[in-house]
Amino acid sequence: MSVMSATASVGTQSAENKAAENKAAENKIPATAPLLSIRGLEKHFSLSGDVLEQLKFKGGRVVREQKFVHAINGVDLDIQRGEALCVVGESGCGKSTVARVVMGLLNPTAGEIHYDGERIDQLGAKALLPWRQRMQMIFQNPYASLNPRMTIQQTLEEPIRLHHPTWDYRQVKDKVSEVMTSVGIAPDWGARFGHEFSGGQRQRIAIARALAVDPEFIVADEPISALDVSIQAQVLNLLMDAQQAHNLTYLFITHDLAVVEHFGTRVAVMYLGRVCEVAPTATLFAEPLHPYTRALMSAIPRLEDERPQHLRLEGEVPTPIHLPSGCVFHGRCPHAERRCREEIPRLIATDNGAMVACHGIEEGRIPL
Ligand code: SF4
């Protein structure tokens, strides 16, 4: 970057910082407030159907029985501007449900979501529209996320026309060309349909659709896991380039620790609908604290491996229908004690800059 452009950039940034401070002062929130704040989030899915289906005949009388899948069970997370927060965990831990609730695709059972200081979890579709422009989502499956009846040009024009109804034909067309070029798809391919592209190209188009409305925050739900291994790195690099170019903030859902290490500035580890550890990426990989995080990390094969042997977890993952009491990990944790079975551990700050939810760490029973 030249000195002149660097100076201009600094000038723009300071103007933006000033604007952010003024806005924060107006809203009575500190200037350093997170872009997204999740508090006490819960999401339960009913398995019992309607009221009639819930009625059962037991012991000579009719009783009402309801069963729920407890997908998210009290998640607290903050996402700062400009960071890429990776949420990692095995299948069924609730990470994709967090992404969908944040985007308003699912209503939370309990808890609050604040975006840029404003509560957004109770907003209806119309009230949510201005936020939708600022928050975009990239889905896992590029084969399902593009409408097969629309050309790529139509697919990309749709969100632009929705969020910029006053733009004329030329402005919309120029924006479509700009975003297609930015993701490495030639603009003159706009007349083609989704099925004419490979999986990697489709995911590039899905990224272009998200970028078309100039968002500041992107929720990416396993965006490369459905792609061939050979093109996963290209799409990941494209997402990283987009972050630099557009100053994006990411909530990145993945089960792949190699992706986390490459992409994330911070990591949140989830187990059975709860966050067990949050830490800067380098810290988590160097010094995992929570027993579950340690087991996850020990499973990564490394050439220069000097770490302890793979920690093998005993027992089955409990079902989210019958959630364990206390710490949800207690049935598989070698350090579990009575308090673990009775009391839900809260996230507490540790000396290495992480937050960990574990009685054993808090009590000093587990060596660091
Ligand atoms: Fe293990 Fe107890 Fe810590 Fe849960 S709270 S991870 S059971 S030591």
Short mmCIF file of C-alpha atoms and ligand atoms in Angstrom, two decimals:
data_model
loop_
_atom_site.label_atom_id
_atom_site.label_comp_id
_atom_site.label_asym_id
_atom_site.label_seq_id
_atom_site.Cartn_x
_atom_site.Cartn_y
_atom_site.Cartn_z
CA MET A 1 0.00 0.00 0.00
CA SER A 2 1.38 3.44 -0.89
CA VAL A 3 1.92 6.06 1.81
CA MET A 4 -0.89 8.14 0.32
CA SER A 5 -3.39 5.30 0.25
CA ALA A 6 -2.28 4.20 3.73
CA THR A 7 -2.88 7.75 4.98
CA ALA A 8 -6.27 7.84 3.29
CA SER A 9 -7.11 4.50 4.82
CA VAL A 10 -6.11 5.69 8.30
CA GLY A 11 -8.17 8.85 7.78
CA THR A 12 -11.18 6.78 6.73
CA GLN A 13 -10.70 4.43 9.65
CA SER A 14 -10.50 7.27 12.16
CA ALA A 15 -13.68 8.76 10.66
CA GLU A 16 -15.34 5.36 10.95
CA ASN A 17 -14.09 4.94 14.52
CA LYS A 18 -15.49 8.36 15.38
CA ALA A 19 -18.85 7.40 13.85
CA ALA A 20 -18.84 4.12 15.82
CA GLU A 21 -18.09 6.01 19.04
CA ASN A 22 -20.91 8.48 18.38
CA LYS A 23 -23.33 5.66 17.62
CA ALA A 24 -22.25 3.81 20.75
CA ALA A 25 -22.74 6.97 22.82
CA GLU A 26 -26.24 7.40 21.33
CA ASN A 27 -27.14 3.82 22.19
CA LYS A 28 -25.43 4.05 25.59
CA ILE A 29 -23.16 1.07 24.85
CA PRO A 30 -19.39 1.10 25.13
CA ALA A 31 -17.47 1.72 21.83
CA THR A 32 -15.78 -1.64 22.28
CA ALA A 33 -19.08 -3.53 22.53
CA PRO A 34 -19.12 -6.76 20.53
CA LEU A 35 -20.75 -6.74 17.11
CA LEU A 36 -22.81 -9.79 18.09
CA SER A 37 -23.66 -10.81 21.62
CA ILE A 38 -25.47 -14.05 22.50
CA ARG A 39 -26.79 -14.50 26.03
CA GLY A 40 -28.37 -17.56 27.62
CA LEU A 41 -29.41 -18.95 24.24
CA GLU A 42 -31.55 -22.08 24.27
CA LYS A 43 -33.25 -23.91 21.42
CA HIS A 44 -35.40 -26.98 21.99
CA PHE A 45 -37.25 -28.88 19.26
CA SER A 46 -40.45 -30.69 20.14
CA LEU A 47 -40.62 -34.35 19.15
CA SER A 48 -44.17 -34.82 20.34
CA GLY A 49 -46.29 -33.42 17.51
CA ASP A 50 -49.52 -31.56 18.24
CA VAL A 51 -51.53 -31.66 21.49
CA LEU A 52 -53.55 -34.74 20.47
CA GLU A 53 -50.39 -36.68 19.70
CA GLN A 54 -49.00 -35.71 23.11
CA LEU A 55 -51.89 -37.31 25.00
CA LYS A 56 -51.11 -40.79 26.35
CA PHE A 57 -53.20 -43.27 28.35
CA LYS A 58 -51.22 -44.30 31.44
CA GLY A 59 -52.30 -45.89 34.73
CA GLY A 60 -55.98 -45.54 33.87
CA ARG A 61 -55.85 -41.83 33.01
CA VAL A 62 -54.92 -39.54 30.16
CA VAL A 63 -51.63 -37.67 30.62
CA ARG A 64 -49.85 -35.20 28.37
CA GLU A 65 -46.27 -36.14 27.48
CA GLN A 66 -43.84 -33.90 25.64
CA LYS A 67 -40.35 -34.77 24.48
CA PHE A 68 -37.77 -32.26 23.32
CA VAL A 69 -34.40 -32.31 21.61
CA HIS A 70 -32.29 -29.88 23.65
CA ALA A 71 -30.14 -28.60 20.77
CA ILE A 72 -28.77 -25.47 22.51
CA ASN A 73 -28.65 -25.28 26.29
CA GLY A 74 -27.49 -21.89 27.50
CA VAL A 75 -24.90 -20.50 25.09
CA ASP A 76 -23.12 -17.21 25.81
CA LEU A 77 -20.84 -15.83 23.09
CA ASP A 78 -19.49 -12.45 22.01
CA ILE A 79 -18.14 -11.79 18.53
CA GLN A 80 -15.91 -8.76 18.09
CA ARG A 81 -15.73 -6.71 14.88
CA GLY A 82 -13.23 -8.05 12.37
CA GLU A 83 -12.68 -11.43 13.96
CA ALA A 84 -13.39 -14.91 12.62
CA LEU A 85 -14.93 -16.86 15.48
CA CYS A 86 -14.97 -20.58 14.69
CA VAL A 87 -17.51 -22.75 16.48
CA VAL A 88 -16.30 -26.33 16.54
CA GLY A 89 -17.72 -29.58 17.86
CA GLU A 90 -18.90 -32.99 16.76
CA SER A 91 -22.17 -33.61 14.88
CA GLY A 92 -25.23 -32.83 16.98
CA CYS A 93 -23.46 -30.45 19.38
CA GLY A 94 -25.76 -27.59 18.31
CA LYS A 95 -23.29 -25.46 16.35
CA SER A 96 -25.41 -25.22 13.18
CA THR A 97 -28.50 -24.48 15.27
CA VAL A 98 -26.64 -21.53 16.83
CA ALA A 99 -25.93 -20.25 13.28
CA ARG A 100 -29.59 -20.55 12.25
CA VAL A 101 -30.91 -18.88 15.40
CA VAL A 102 -28.44 -15.99 15.00
CA MET A 103 -29.67 -15.49 11.42
CA GLY A 104 -33.32 -15.51 12.50
CA LEU A 105 -34.07 -18.72 10.57
CA LEU A 106 -35.13 -20.35 13.86
CA ASN A 107 -36.73 -18.70 16.87
CA PRO A 108 -34.86 -19.23 20.14
CA THR A 109 -36.62 -21.01 23.00
CA ALA A 110 -34.92 -18.66 25.47
CA GLY A 111 -32.11 -16.13 25.58
CA GLU A 112 -31.20 -12.95 23.75
CA ILE A 113 -29.22 -11.97 20.65
CA HIS A 114 -27.92 -8.43 20.32
CA TYR A 115 -26.43 -7.11 17.09
CA ASP A 116 -24.50 -3.84 17.24
CA GLY A 117 -26.19 -3.10 20.56
CA GLU A 118 -29.77 -3.81 19.42
CA ARG A 119 -31.81 -6.85 20.40
CA ILE A 120 -32.77 -8.73 17.21
CA ASP A 121 -34.07 -12.14 18.34
CA GLN A 122 -37.67 -10.94 18.71
CA LEU A 123 -37.94 -9.05 15.42
CA GLY A 124 -40.38 -10.13 12.72
CA ALA A 125 -39.38 -10.65 9.08
CA LYS A 126 -40.06 -7.03 8.07
CA ALA A 127 -38.26 -5.47 11.03
CA LEU A 128 -35.34 -7.82 10.42
CA LEU A 129 -34.85 -6.71 6.80
CA PRO A 130 -32.34 -3.88 7.46
CA TRP A 131 -30.31 -6.29 9.61
CA ARG A 132 -30.42 -8.93 6.88
CA GLN A 133 -28.39 -6.63 4.64
CA ARG A 134 -25.69 -6.40 7.31
CA MET A 135 -25.79 -10.12 8.18
CA GLN A 136 -25.54 -12.74 5.44
CA MET A 137 -25.28 -16.51 5.52
CA ILE A 138 -23.37 -19.06 3.45
CA PHE A 139 -24.78 -22.58 3.65
CA GLN A 140 -23.05 -25.93 3.64
CA ASN A 141 -24.49 -27.41 0.47
CA PRO A 142 -23.94 -25.34 -2.70
CA TYR A 143 -26.01 -27.90 -4.65
CA ALA A 144 -29.12 -27.07 -2.59
CA SER A 145 -28.60 -23.38 -1.88
CA LEU A 146 -28.94 -22.13 -5.50
CA ASN A 147 -32.38 -22.00 -7.09
CA PRO A 148 -32.21 -24.37 -10.12
CA ARG A 149 -34.79 -22.28 -12.04
CA MET A 150 -32.80 -19.05 -11.84
CA THR A 151 -29.76 -18.01 -13.84
CA ILE A 152 -26.72 -16.88 -11.89
CA GLN A 153 -27.46 -13.28 -12.97
CA GLN A 154 -31.00 -13.55 -11.53
CA THR A 155 -29.69 -15.27 -8.38
CA LEU A 156 -27.29 -12.42 -7.70
CA GLU A 157 -29.69 -9.64 -8.71
CA GLU A 158 -32.41 -10.83 -6.31
CA PRO A 159 -30.80 -9.72 -2.99
CA ILE A 160 -29.49 -6.51 -4.56
CA ARG A 161 -32.95 -5.48 -5.77
CA LEU A 162 -34.44 -6.42 -2.37
CA HIS A 163 -32.03 -4.26 -0.38
CA HIS A 164 -31.55 -1.46 -2.95
CA PRO A 165 -35.02 -0.97 -4.46
CA THR A 166 -34.05 2.46 -5.87
CA TRP A 167 -31.09 1.18 -7.88
CA ASP A 168 -31.51 1.27 -11.66
CA TYR A 169 -30.78 -1.57 -14.08
CA ARG A 170 -27.19 -0.42 -14.74
CA GLN A 171 -26.28 -0.15 -11.04
CA VAL A 172 -27.60 -3.64 -10.33
CA LYS A 173 -25.81 -5.11 -13.36
CA ASP A 174 -22.52 -3.43 -12.41
CA LYS A 175 -22.78 -4.76 -8.86
CA VAL A 176 -23.41 -8.30 -10.13
CA SER A 177 -20.35 -8.06 -12.43
CA GLU A 178 -18.26 -6.72 -9.54
CA VAL A 179 -19.11 -9.54 -7.12
CA MET A 180 -18.79 -12.26 -9.78
CA THR A 181 -15.31 -10.98 -10.66
CA SER A 182 -14.36 -10.78 -6.97
CA VAL A 183 -15.08 -14.50 -6.48
CA GLY A 184 -13.37 -15.59 -9.70
CA ILE A 185 -16.46 -16.26 -11.85
CA ALA A 186 -16.50 -14.55 -15.27
CA PRO A 187 -19.42 -12.05 -15.42
CA ASP A 188 -20.42 -13.27 -18.90
CA TRP A 189 -21.38 -16.63 -17.34
CA GLY A 190 -24.35 -14.92 -15.69
CA ALA A 191 -26.83 -16.44 -18.18
CA ARG A 192 -25.97 -19.97 -17.05
CA PHE A 193 -27.83 -22.02 -14.45
CA GLY A 194 -26.43 -23.45 -11.22
CA HIS A 195 -26.29 -27.04 -12.50
CA GLU A 196 -23.79 -25.94 -15.18
CA PHE A 197 -21.18 -25.24 -12.49
CA SER A 198 -19.00 -27.48 -10.34
CA GLY A 199 -19.46 -27.64 -6.56
CA GLY A 200 -16.57 -25.22 -5.95
CA GLN A 201 -17.93 -22.74 -8.51
CA ARG A 202 -21.40 -22.98 -6.99
CA GLN A 203 -20.00 -22.18 -3.56
CA ARG A 204 -18.17 -19.20 -5.09
CA ILE A 205 -21.52 -18.03 -6.49
CA ALA A 206 -23.12 -18.50 -3.04
CA ILE A 207 -20.32 -16.36 -1.57
CA ALA A 208 -20.91 -13.75 -4.31
CA ARG A 209 -24.62 -13.71 -3.40
CA ALA A 210 -23.72 -13.07 0.25
CA LEU A 211 -21.26 -10.29 -0.70
CA ALA A 212 -23.65 -8.66 -3.21
CA VAL A 213 -25.35 -6.55 -0.53
CA ASP A 214 -22.09 -5.43 1.15
CA PRO A 215 -22.62 -7.15 4.52
CA GLU A 216 -20.36 -6.64 7.53
CA PHE A 217 -21.08 -9.99 9.22
CA ILE A 218 -21.21 -13.44 7.63
CA VAL A 219 -22.39 -16.67 9.20
CA ALA A 220 -20.76 -19.55 7.31
CA ASP A 221 -22.18 -22.97 8.18
CA GLU A 222 -19.64 -25.64 7.17
CA PRO A 223 -19.09 -23.82 3.84
CA ILE A 224 -16.40 -26.15 2.53
CA SER A 225 -17.32 -29.54 3.99
CA ALA A 226 -19.46 -30.54 0.96
CA LEU A 227 -16.66 -29.70 -1.50
CA ASP A 228 -13.89 -31.86 -2.93
CA VAL A 229 -10.77 -31.72 -0.77
CA SER A 230 -8.84 -30.36 -3.76
CA ILE A 231 -10.89 -27.15 -3.87
CA GLN A 232 -11.61 -26.66 -0.15
CA ALA A 233 -8.44 -24.58 0.30
CA GLN A 234 -9.33 -22.33 -2.66
CA VAL A 235 -12.76 -21.52 -1.22
CA LEU A 236 -11.31 -21.03 2.26
CA ASN A 237 -8.73 -18.61 0.85
CA LEU A 238 -11.50 -16.80 -1.02
CA LEU A 239 -13.37 -16.32 2.28
CA MET A 240 -10.19 -15.02 3.93
CA ASP A 241 -9.53 -12.61 1.02
CA ALA A 242 -13.12 -11.38 1.25
CA GLN A 243 -12.61 -10.73 4.97
CA GLN A 244 -9.62 -8.52 4.20
CA ALA A 245 -11.25 -6.76 1.25
CA HIS A 246 -14.60 -6.05 2.94
CA ASN A 247 -13.54 -5.88 6.61
CA LEU A 248 -15.89 -8.77 7.41
CA THR A 249 -16.65 -10.43 10.71
CA TYR A 250 -17.27 -14.19 10.57
CA LEU A 251 -19.14 -16.72 12.64
CA PHE A 252 -17.69 -19.85 11.09
CA ILE A 253 -19.23 -23.24 11.90
CA THR A 254 -17.03 -26.26 11.29
CA HIS A 255 -16.12 -29.69 12.62
CA ASP A 256 -12.67 -29.54 11.00
CA LEU A 257 -9.87 -28.50 13.37
CA ALA A 258 -7.42 -27.96 10.49
CA VAL A 259 -9.82 -25.35 9.09
CA VAL A 260 -10.12 -23.75 12.53
CA GLU A 261 -6.34 -23.45 12.87
CA HIS A 262 -6.07 -21.88 9.41
CA PHE A 263 -9.09 -19.58 9.53
CA GLY A 264 -10.11 -18.68 13.07
CA THR A 265 -8.92 -15.81 15.23
CA ARG A 266 -10.84 -17.35 18.16
CA VAL A 267 -12.47 -20.70 18.73
CA ALA A 268 -15.53 -21.75 20.72
CA VAL A 269 -15.73 -25.49 21.46
CA MET A 270 -19.26 -26.84 21.88
CA TYR A 271 -20.44 -30.10 23.43
CA LEU A 272 -24.08 -31.13 23.64
CA GLY A 273 -25.47 -27.63 23.20
CA ARG A 274 -23.10 -25.84 25.58
CA VAL A 275 -19.85 -23.93 25.09
CA CYS A 276 -17.11 -25.63 27.08
CA GLU A 277 -14.16 -23.45 26.09
CA VAL A 278 -13.52 -20.19 24.17
CA ALA A 279 -9.97 -19.07 23.42
CA PRO A 280 -7.76 -17.35 20.85
CA THR A 281 -6.92 -19.98 18.22
CA ALA A 282 -3.19 -20.18 18.97
CA THR A 283 -3.89 -20.49 22.71
CA LEU A 284 -6.44 -23.25 22.25
CA PHE A 285 -4.11 -25.30 20.05
CA ALA A 286 -1.09 -24.76 22.35
CA GLU A 287 -2.85 -25.10 25.72
CA PRO A 288 -6.30 -26.71 25.52
CA LEU A 289 -7.82 -26.70 29.02
CA HIS A 290 -11.24 -28.35 29.08
CA PRO A 291 -11.03 -32.18 29.17
CA TYR A 292 -13.19 -32.40 26.03
CA THR A 293 -11.03 -29.87 24.15
CA ARG A 294 -7.92 -31.82 25.18
CA ALA A 295 -9.41 -35.03 23.80
CA LEU A 296 -10.31 -33.24 20.54
CA MET A 297 -6.83 -31.76 20.16
CA SER A 298 -5.09 -35.03 20.93
CA ALA A 299 -6.89 -36.59 17.95
CA ILE A 300 -5.12 -34.30 15.42
CA PRO A 301 -2.25 -36.20 13.82
CA ARG A 302 0.98 -34.15 13.60
CA LEU A 303 4.40 -35.03 12.21
CA GLU A 304 6.30 -33.19 14.95
CA ASP A 305 4.09 -34.67 17.63
CA GLU A 306 5.49 -34.40 21.16
CA ARG A 307 2.13 -34.33 22.87
CA PRO A 308 0.62 -37.08 24.97
CA GLN A 309 -0.98 -40.03 23.26
CA HIS A 310 -4.45 -39.75 21.82
CA LEU A 311 -6.86 -39.32 24.75
CA ARG A 312 -9.55 -41.91 24.26
CA LEU A 313 -12.93 -40.90 25.63
CA GLU A 314 -14.91 -43.66 27.28
CA GLY A 315 -18.69 -43.94 27.06
CA GLU A 316 -21.28 -42.81 24.55
CA VAL A 317 -22.27 -39.24 23.69
CA PRO A 318 -25.49 -38.73 25.70
CA THR A 319 -28.66 -38.01 23.75
CA PRO A 320 -29.84 -34.39 23.63
CA ILE A 321 -33.35 -35.70 24.43
CA HIS A 322 -32.28 -36.79 27.93
CA LEU A 323 -29.69 -34.18 28.83
CA PRO A 324 -27.34 -35.19 31.68
CA SER A 325 -27.55 -33.18 34.90
CA GLY A 326 -24.70 -30.82 35.83
CA CYS A 327 -21.83 -30.83 33.35
CA VAL A 328 -23.05 -32.43 30.11
CA PHE A 329 -19.62 -34.04 29.69
CA HIS A 330 -19.54 -35.77 33.08
CA GLY A 331 -20.42 -39.23 31.72
CA ARG A 332 -17.22 -39.32 29.63
CA CYS A 333 -14.88 -37.17 31.71
CA PRO A 334 -12.09 -38.94 33.68
CA HIS A 335 -12.10 -36.05 36.19
CA ALA A 336 -15.83 -36.09 36.99
CA GLU A 337 -16.80 -35.75 40.68
CA ARG A 338 -20.07 -35.26 42.54
CA ARG A 339 -20.23 -31.51 41.91
CA CYS A 340 -19.86 -32.20 38.15
CA ARG A 341 -23.00 -34.35 38.21
CA GLU A 342 -25.02 -31.75 40.13
CA GLU A 343 -23.98 -28.27 39.06
CA ILE A 344 -23.71 -26.79 35.57
CA PRO A 345 -20.22 -25.25 35.21
CA ARG A 346 -20.13 -21.61 34.06
CA LEU A 347 -17.53 -20.11 31.73
CA ILE A 348 -14.75 -18.54 33.80
CA ALA A 349 -11.72 -16.57 32.61
CA THR A 350 -8.32 -18.24 32.97
CA ASP A 351 -4.80 -16.81 33.13
CA ASN A 352 -4.01 -17.74 29.51
CA GLY A 353 -6.83 -15.59 28.08
CA ALA A 354 -9.28 -18.46 27.59
CA MET A 355 -12.76 -18.96 29.07
CA VAL A 356 -13.49 -22.47 30.27
CA ALA A 357 -16.55 -24.14 31.82
CA CYS A 358 -15.14 -26.85 34.08
CA HIS A 359 -15.33 -27.41 37.85
CA GLY A 360 -12.08 -29.40 37.74
CA ILE A 361 -10.15 -26.47 36.21
CA GLU A 362 -11.83 -23.97 38.56
CA GLU A 363 -10.92 -26.09 41.62
CA GLY A 364 -7.37 -26.74 40.40
CA ARG A 365 -7.98 -30.50 40.32
CA ILE A 366 -6.97 -30.76 36.66
CA PRO A 367 -3.31 -29.93 36.01
CA LEU A 368 -2.87 -27.12 33.42
FE1 SF4 B 1 -15.07 -33.04 33.74
FE2 SF4 B 1 -16.33 -31.99 35.85
FE3 SF4 B 1 -14.93 -30.44 34.19
FE4 SF4 B 1 -17.24 -31.50 33.41
S1 SF4 B 1 -16.97 -30.02 35.04
S2 SF4 B 1 -15.36 -31.40 32.24
S3 SF4 B 1 -17.16 -33.49 34.40
S4 SF4 B 1 -14.12 -32.05 35.52
#
